PDB file of C-alpha atoms in Angstrom:
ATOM      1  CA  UNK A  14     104.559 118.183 106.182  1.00 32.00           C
ATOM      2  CA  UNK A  15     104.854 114.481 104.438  1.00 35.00           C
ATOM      3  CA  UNK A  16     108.606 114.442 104.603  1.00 37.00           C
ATOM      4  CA  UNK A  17     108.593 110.576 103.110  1.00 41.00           C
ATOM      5  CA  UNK A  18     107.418 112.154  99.675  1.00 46.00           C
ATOM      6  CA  UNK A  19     110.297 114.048  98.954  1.00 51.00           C
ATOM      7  CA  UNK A  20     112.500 112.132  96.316  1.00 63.00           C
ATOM      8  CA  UNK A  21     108.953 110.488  94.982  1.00 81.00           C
ATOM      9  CA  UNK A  22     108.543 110.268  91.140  1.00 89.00           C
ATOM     10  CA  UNK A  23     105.205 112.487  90.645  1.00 92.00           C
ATOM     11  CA  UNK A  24     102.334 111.888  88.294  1.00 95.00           C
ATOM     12  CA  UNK A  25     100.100 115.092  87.991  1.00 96.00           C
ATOM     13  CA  UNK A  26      96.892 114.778  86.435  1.00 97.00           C
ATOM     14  CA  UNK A  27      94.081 116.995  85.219  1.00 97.00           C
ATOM     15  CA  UNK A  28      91.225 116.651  87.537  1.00 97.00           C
ATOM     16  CA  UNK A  29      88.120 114.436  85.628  1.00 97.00           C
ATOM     17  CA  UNK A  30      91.206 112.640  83.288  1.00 97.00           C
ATOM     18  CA  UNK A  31      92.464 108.998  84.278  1.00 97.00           C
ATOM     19  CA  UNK A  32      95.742 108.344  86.285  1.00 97.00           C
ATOM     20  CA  UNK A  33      97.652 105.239  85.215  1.00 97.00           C
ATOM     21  CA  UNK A  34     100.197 104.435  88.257  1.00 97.00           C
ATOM     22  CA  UNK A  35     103.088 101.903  87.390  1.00 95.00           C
ATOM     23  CA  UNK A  36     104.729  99.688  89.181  1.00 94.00           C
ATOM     24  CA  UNK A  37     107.632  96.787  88.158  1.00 93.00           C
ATOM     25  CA  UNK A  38     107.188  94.405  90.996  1.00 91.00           C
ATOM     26  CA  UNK A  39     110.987  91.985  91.913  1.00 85.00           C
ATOM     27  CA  UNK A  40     109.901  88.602  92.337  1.00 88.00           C
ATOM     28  CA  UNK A  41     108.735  86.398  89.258  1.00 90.00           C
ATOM     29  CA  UNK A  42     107.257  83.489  92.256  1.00 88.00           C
ATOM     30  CA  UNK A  43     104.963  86.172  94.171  1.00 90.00           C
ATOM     31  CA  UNK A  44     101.482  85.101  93.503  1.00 88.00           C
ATOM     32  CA  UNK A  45      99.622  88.489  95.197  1.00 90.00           C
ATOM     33  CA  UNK A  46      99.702  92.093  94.420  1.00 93.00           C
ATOM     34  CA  UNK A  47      98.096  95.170  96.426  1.00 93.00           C
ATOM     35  CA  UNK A  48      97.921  98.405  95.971  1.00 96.00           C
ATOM     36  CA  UNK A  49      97.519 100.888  98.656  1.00 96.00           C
ATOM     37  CA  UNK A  50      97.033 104.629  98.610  1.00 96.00           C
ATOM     38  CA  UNK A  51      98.577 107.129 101.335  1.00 95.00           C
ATOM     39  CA  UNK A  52      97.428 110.198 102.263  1.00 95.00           C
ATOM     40  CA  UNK A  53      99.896 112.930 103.837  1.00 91.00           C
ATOM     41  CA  UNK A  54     100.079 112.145 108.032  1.00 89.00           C
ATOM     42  CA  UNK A  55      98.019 108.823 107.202  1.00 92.00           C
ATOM     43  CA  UNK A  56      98.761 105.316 107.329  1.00 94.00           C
ATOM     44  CA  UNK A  57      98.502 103.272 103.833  1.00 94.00           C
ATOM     45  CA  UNK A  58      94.791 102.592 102.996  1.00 94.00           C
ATOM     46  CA  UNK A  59      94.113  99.164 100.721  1.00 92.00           C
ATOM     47  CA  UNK A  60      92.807 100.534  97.387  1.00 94.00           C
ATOM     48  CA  UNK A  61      92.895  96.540  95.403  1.00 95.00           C
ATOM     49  CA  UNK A  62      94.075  93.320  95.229  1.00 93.00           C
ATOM     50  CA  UNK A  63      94.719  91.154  92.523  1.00 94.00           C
ATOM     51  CA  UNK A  64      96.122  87.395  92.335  1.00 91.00           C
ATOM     52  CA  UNK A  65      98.352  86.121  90.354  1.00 92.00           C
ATOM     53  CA  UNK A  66      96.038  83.819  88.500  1.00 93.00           C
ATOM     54  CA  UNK A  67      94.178  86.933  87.412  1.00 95.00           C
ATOM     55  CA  UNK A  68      95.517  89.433  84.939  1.00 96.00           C
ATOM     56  CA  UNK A  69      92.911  92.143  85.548  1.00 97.00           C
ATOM     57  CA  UNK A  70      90.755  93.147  88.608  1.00 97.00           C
ATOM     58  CA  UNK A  71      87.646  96.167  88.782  1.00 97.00           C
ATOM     59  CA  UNK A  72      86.628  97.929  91.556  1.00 94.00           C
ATOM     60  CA  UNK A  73      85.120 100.953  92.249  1.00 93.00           C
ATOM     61  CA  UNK A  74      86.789 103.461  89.852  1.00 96.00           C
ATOM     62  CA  UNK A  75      90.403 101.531  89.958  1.00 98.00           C
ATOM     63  CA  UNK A  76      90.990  98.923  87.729  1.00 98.00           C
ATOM     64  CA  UNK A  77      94.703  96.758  88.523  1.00 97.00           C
ATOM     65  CA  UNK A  78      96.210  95.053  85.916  1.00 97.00           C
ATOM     66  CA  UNK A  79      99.231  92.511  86.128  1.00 97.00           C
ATOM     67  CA  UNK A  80     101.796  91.403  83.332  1.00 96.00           C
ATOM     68  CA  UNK A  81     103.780  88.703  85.006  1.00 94.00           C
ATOM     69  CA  UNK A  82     105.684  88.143  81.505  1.00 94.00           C
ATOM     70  CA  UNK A  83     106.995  91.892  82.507  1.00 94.00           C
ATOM     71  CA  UNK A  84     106.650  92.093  86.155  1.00 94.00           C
ATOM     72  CA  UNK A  85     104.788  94.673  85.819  1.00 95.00           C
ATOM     73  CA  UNK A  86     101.491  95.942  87.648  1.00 95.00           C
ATOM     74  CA  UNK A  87      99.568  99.069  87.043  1.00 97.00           C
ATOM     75  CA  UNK A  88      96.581 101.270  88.728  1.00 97.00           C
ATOM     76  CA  UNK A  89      94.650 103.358  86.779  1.00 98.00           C
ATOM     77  CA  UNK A  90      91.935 105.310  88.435  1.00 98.00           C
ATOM     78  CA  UNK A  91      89.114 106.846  86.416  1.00 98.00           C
ATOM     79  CA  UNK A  92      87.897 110.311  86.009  1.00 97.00           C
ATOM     80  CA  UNK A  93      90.958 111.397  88.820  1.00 97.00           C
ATOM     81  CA  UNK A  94      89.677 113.515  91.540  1.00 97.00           C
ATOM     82  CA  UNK A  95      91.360 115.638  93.967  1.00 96.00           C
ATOM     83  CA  UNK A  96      90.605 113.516  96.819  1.00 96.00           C
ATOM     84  CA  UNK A  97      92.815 111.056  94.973  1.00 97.00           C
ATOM     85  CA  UNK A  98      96.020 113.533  95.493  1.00 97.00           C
ATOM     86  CA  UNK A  99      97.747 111.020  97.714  1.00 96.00           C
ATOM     87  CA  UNK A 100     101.095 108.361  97.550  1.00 95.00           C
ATOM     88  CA  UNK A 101     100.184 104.989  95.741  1.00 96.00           C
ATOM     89  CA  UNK A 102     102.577 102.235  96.854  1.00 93.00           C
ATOM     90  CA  UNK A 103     102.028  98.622  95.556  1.00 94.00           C
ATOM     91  CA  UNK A 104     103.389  95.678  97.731  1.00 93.00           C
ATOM     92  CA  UNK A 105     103.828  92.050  96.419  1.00 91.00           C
ATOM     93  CA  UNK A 106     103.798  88.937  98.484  1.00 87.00           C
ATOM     94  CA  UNK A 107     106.130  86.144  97.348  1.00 79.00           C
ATOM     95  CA  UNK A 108     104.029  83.214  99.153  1.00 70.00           C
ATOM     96  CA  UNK A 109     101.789  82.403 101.511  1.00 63.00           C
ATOM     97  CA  UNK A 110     104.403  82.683 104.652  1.00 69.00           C
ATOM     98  CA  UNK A 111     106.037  85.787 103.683  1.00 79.00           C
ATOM     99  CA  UNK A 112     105.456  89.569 104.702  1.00 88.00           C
ATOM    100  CA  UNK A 113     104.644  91.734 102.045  1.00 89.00           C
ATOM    101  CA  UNK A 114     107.311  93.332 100.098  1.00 89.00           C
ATOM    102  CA  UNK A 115     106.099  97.422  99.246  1.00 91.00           C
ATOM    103  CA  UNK A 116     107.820  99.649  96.264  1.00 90.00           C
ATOM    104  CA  UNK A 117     108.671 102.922  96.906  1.00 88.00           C
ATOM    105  CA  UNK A 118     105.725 104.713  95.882  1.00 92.00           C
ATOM    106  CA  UNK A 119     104.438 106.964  93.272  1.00 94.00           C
ATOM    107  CA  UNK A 120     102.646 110.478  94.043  1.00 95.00           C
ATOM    108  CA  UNK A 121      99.836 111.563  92.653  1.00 97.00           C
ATOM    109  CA  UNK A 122      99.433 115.003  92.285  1.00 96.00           C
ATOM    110  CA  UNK A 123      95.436 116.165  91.232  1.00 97.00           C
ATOM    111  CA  UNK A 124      95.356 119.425  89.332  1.00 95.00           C
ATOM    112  CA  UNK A 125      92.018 121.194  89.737  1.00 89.00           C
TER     113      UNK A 125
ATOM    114  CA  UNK K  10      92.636 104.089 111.789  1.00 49.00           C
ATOM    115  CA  UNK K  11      89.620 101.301 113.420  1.00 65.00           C
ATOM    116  CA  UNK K  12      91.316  98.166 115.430  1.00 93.00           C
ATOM    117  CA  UNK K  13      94.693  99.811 115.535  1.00 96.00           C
ATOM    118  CA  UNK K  14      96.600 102.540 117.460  1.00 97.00           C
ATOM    119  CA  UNK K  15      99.604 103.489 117.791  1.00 97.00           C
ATOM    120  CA  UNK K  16     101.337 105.881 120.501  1.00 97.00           C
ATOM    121  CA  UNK K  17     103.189 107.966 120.859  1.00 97.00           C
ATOM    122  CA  UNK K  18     101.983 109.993 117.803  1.00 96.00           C
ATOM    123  CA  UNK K  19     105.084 111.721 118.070  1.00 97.00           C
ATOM    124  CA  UNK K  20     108.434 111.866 119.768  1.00 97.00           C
ATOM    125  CA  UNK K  21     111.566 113.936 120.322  1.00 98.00           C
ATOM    126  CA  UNK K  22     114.559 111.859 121.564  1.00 97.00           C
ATOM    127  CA  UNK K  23     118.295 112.469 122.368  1.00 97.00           C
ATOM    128  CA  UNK K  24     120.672 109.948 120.772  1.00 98.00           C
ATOM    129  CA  UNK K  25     121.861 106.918 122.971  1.00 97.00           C
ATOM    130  CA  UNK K  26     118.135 106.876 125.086  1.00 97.00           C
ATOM    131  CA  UNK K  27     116.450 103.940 124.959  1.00 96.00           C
ATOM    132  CA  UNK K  28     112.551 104.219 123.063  1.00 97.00           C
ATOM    133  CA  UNK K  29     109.870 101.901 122.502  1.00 98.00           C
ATOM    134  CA  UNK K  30     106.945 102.842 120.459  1.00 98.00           C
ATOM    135  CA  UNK K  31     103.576 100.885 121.029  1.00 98.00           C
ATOM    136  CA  UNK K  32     101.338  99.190 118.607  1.00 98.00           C
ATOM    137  CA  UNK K  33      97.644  98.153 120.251  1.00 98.00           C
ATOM    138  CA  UNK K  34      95.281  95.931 118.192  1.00 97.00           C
ATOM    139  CA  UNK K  35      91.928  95.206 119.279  1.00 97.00           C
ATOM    140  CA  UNK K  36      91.067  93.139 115.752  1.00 94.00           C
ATOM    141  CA  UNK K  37      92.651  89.664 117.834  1.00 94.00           C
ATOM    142  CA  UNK K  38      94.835  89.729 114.394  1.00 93.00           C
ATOM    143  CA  UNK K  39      97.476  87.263 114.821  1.00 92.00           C
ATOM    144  CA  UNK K  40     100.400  88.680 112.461  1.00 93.00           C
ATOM    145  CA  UNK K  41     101.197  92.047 113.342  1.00 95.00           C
ATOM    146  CA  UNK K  42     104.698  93.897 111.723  1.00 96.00           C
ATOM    147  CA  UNK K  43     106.556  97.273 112.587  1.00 98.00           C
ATOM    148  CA  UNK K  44     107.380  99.241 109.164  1.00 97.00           C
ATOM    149  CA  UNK K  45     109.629 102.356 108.923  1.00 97.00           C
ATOM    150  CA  UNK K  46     109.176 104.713 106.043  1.00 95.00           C
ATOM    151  CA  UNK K  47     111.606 107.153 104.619  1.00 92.00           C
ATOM    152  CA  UNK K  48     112.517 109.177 101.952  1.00 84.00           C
ATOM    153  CA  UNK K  49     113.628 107.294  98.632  1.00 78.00           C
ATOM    154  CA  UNK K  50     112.876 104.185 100.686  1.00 82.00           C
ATOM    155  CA  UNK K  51     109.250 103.535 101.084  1.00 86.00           C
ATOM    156  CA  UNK K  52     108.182 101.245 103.573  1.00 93.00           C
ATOM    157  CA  UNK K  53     110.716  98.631 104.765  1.00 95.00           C
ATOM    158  CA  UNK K  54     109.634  96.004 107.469  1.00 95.00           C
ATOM    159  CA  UNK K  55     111.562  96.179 110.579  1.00 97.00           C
ATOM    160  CA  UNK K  56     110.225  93.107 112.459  1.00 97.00           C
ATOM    161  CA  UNK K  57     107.170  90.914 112.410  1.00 96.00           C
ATOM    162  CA  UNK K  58     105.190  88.719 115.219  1.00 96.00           C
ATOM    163  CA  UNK K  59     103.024  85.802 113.929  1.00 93.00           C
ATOM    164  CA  UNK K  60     101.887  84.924 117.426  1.00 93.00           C
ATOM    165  CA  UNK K  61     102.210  85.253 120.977  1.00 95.00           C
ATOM    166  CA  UNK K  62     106.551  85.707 121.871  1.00 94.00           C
ATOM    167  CA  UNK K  63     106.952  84.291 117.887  1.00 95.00           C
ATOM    168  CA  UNK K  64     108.659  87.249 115.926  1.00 97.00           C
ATOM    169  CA  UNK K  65     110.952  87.367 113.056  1.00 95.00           C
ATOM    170  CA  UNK K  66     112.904  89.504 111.937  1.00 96.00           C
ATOM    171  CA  UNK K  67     112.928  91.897 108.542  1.00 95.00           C
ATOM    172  CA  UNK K  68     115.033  93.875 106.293  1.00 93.00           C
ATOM    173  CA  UNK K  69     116.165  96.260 108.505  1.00 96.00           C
ATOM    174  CA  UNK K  70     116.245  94.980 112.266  1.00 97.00           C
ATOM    175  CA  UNK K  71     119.678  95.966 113.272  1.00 97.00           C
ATOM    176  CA  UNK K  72     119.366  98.245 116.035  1.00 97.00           C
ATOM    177  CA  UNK K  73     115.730  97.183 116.799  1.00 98.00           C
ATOM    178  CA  UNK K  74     114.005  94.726 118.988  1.00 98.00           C
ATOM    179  CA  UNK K  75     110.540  93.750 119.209  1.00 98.00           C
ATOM    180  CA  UNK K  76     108.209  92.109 121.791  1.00 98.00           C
ATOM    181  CA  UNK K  77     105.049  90.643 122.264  1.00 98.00           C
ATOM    182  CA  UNK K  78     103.893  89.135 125.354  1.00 97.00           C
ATOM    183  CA  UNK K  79     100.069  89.494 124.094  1.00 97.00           C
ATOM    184  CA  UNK K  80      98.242  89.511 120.980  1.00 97.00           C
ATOM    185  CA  UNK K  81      96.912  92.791 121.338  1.00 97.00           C
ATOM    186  CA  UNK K  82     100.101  94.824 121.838  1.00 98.00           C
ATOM    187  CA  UNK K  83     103.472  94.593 119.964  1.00 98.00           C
ATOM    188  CA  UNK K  84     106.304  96.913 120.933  1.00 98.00           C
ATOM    189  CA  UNK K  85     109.321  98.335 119.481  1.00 98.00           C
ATOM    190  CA  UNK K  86     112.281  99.346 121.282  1.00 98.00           C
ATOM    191  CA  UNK K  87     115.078 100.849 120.083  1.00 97.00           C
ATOM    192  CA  UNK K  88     117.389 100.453 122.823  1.00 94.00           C
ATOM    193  CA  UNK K  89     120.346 103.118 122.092  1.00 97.00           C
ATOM    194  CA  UNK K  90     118.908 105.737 119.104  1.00 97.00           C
ATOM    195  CA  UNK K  91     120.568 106.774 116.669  1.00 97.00           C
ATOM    196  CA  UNK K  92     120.032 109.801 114.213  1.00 97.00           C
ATOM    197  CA  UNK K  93     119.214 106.982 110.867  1.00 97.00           C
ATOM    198  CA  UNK K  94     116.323 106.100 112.828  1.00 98.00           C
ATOM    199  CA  UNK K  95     114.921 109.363 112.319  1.00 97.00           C
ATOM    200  CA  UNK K  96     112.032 107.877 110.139  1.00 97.00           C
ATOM    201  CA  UNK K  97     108.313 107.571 110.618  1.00 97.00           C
ATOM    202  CA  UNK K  98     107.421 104.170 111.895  1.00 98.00           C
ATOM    203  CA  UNK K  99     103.900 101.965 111.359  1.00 97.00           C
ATOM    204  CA  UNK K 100     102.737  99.144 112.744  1.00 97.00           C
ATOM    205  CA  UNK K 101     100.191  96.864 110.733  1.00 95.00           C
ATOM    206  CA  UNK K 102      98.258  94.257 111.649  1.00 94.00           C
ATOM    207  CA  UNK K 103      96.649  90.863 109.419  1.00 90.00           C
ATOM    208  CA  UNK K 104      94.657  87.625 110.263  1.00 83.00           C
ATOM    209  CA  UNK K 105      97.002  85.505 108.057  1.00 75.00           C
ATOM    210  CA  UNK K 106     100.251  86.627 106.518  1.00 67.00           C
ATOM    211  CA  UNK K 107      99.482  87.996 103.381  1.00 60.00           C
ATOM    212  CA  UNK K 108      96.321  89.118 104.774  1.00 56.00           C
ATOM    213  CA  UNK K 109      93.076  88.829 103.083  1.00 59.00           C
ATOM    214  CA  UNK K 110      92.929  92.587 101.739  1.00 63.00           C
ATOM    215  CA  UNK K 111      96.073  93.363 102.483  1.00 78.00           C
ATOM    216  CA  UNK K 112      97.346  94.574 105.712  1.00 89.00           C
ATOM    217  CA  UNK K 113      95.799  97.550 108.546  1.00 92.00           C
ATOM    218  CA  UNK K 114      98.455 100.336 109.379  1.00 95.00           C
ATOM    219  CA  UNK K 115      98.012 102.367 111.831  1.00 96.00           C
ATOM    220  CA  UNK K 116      98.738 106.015 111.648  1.00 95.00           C
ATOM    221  CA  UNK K 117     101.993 106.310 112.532  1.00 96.00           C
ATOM    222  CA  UNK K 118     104.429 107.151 115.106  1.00 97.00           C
ATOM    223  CA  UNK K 119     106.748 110.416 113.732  1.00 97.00           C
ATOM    224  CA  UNK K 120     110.085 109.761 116.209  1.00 98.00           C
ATOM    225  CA  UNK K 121     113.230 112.169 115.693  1.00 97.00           C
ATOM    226  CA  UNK K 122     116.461 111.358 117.079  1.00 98.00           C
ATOM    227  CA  UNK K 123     118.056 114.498 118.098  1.00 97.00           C
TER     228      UNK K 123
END
């Protein structure tokens, strides 16, 4: 089983609605945001990236959007399918010569 | 995951042995960074190598070392386990150190210290 799940706060979602995943990142200076997405007995998979010049960023299905007034950073994914059951974690880099810096994650749960 | 393995995939180990898990890259990445993940925790960086015998270290290196004598490989060695580093550990690799995209984990190395 995915025993690094267990104390995870849970967002369950009808299949076909949108998920909005939150995230309040620590560090007012860091100028790039990722999110990844975790499957159980994976390693984390990049989902988007967004810059800290940018407030809002499309791809496929996932849209990220960043407050910096708030610290704040959000992934919503449209029309949620169950393949999209998995952990989200975002990570924040404070500059350009520093590892990034990961929260603690947010599982989604899919409900068919 | 492509460009990055990491081995064992799982391991069983009395407390006080020495262990190293192994990290192989074949992406010629030059940053590469050991991760463990736990429970309430998420992931927390470990160490980190930007180059040939160049490492750092990260939030939670006590009772870790790392080395890496090539840029393909980058072990971990925990030289006298302990139960707290029960975890699940990942190496990731990146061409630059945020990484363009982010970083490439591998899948994991599940270690129990009995």
């Amino acid at each position: 089983g995915e025993s690094v799940g267990l104390h995870l706060p849970t967002l369950s979602v009808q299949e076909g609605d949108n998920s909005i995943i939150n995230c309040a990142y620590s560090n007012s200076a860091s100028d790039y945001f990722i999110w990844y997405k975790q499957e159980s007995g994976k390693g984390p998979q990049f989902i988007i990236d967004i810059r800290s010049n940018m407030d809002k960023r499309q791809g496929q299905r996932v849209t990220v959007l960043l407050n910096k007034t708030v610290k704040h950073l959000s992934l919503q994914i449209a029309a949620t399918q169950p393949g999209d059951s998995a952990v989200y974690f975002c990570a924040e880099a404070y500059s350009g010569n520093t590892p990034l810096v990961f929260g603690k994650g947010t599982r989604l749960s899919v409900i068919a | 995951d492509a460009g990055i393995t990491q081995s064992p995939r799982h391991k069983v180990t009395e407390t006080g042995t020495p262990v190293t898990l192994r990290c192989h890259q074949t992406e010629n990445h030059r940053y590469m960074y050991w991760y463990r993940q736990d429970p309430g925790h998420g992931l927390r960086l470990i160490h980190y190598s930007y180059g040939v015998k160049d490492t750092d270290k990260g939030e939670v290196s006590d009772g870790y070392s790392v080395s890496r004598s090539k840029t393909e490989d980058f072990l971990l060695t925990l030289e006298s386990a302990t139960s707290s580093q029960t975890s699940v550990y990942f190496c990731a690799i990146s061409a630059n150190q945020q990484g363009n995209y982010g970083y490439t984990f591998g899948s994991g190395t599940r270690l129990t210290v009995v």
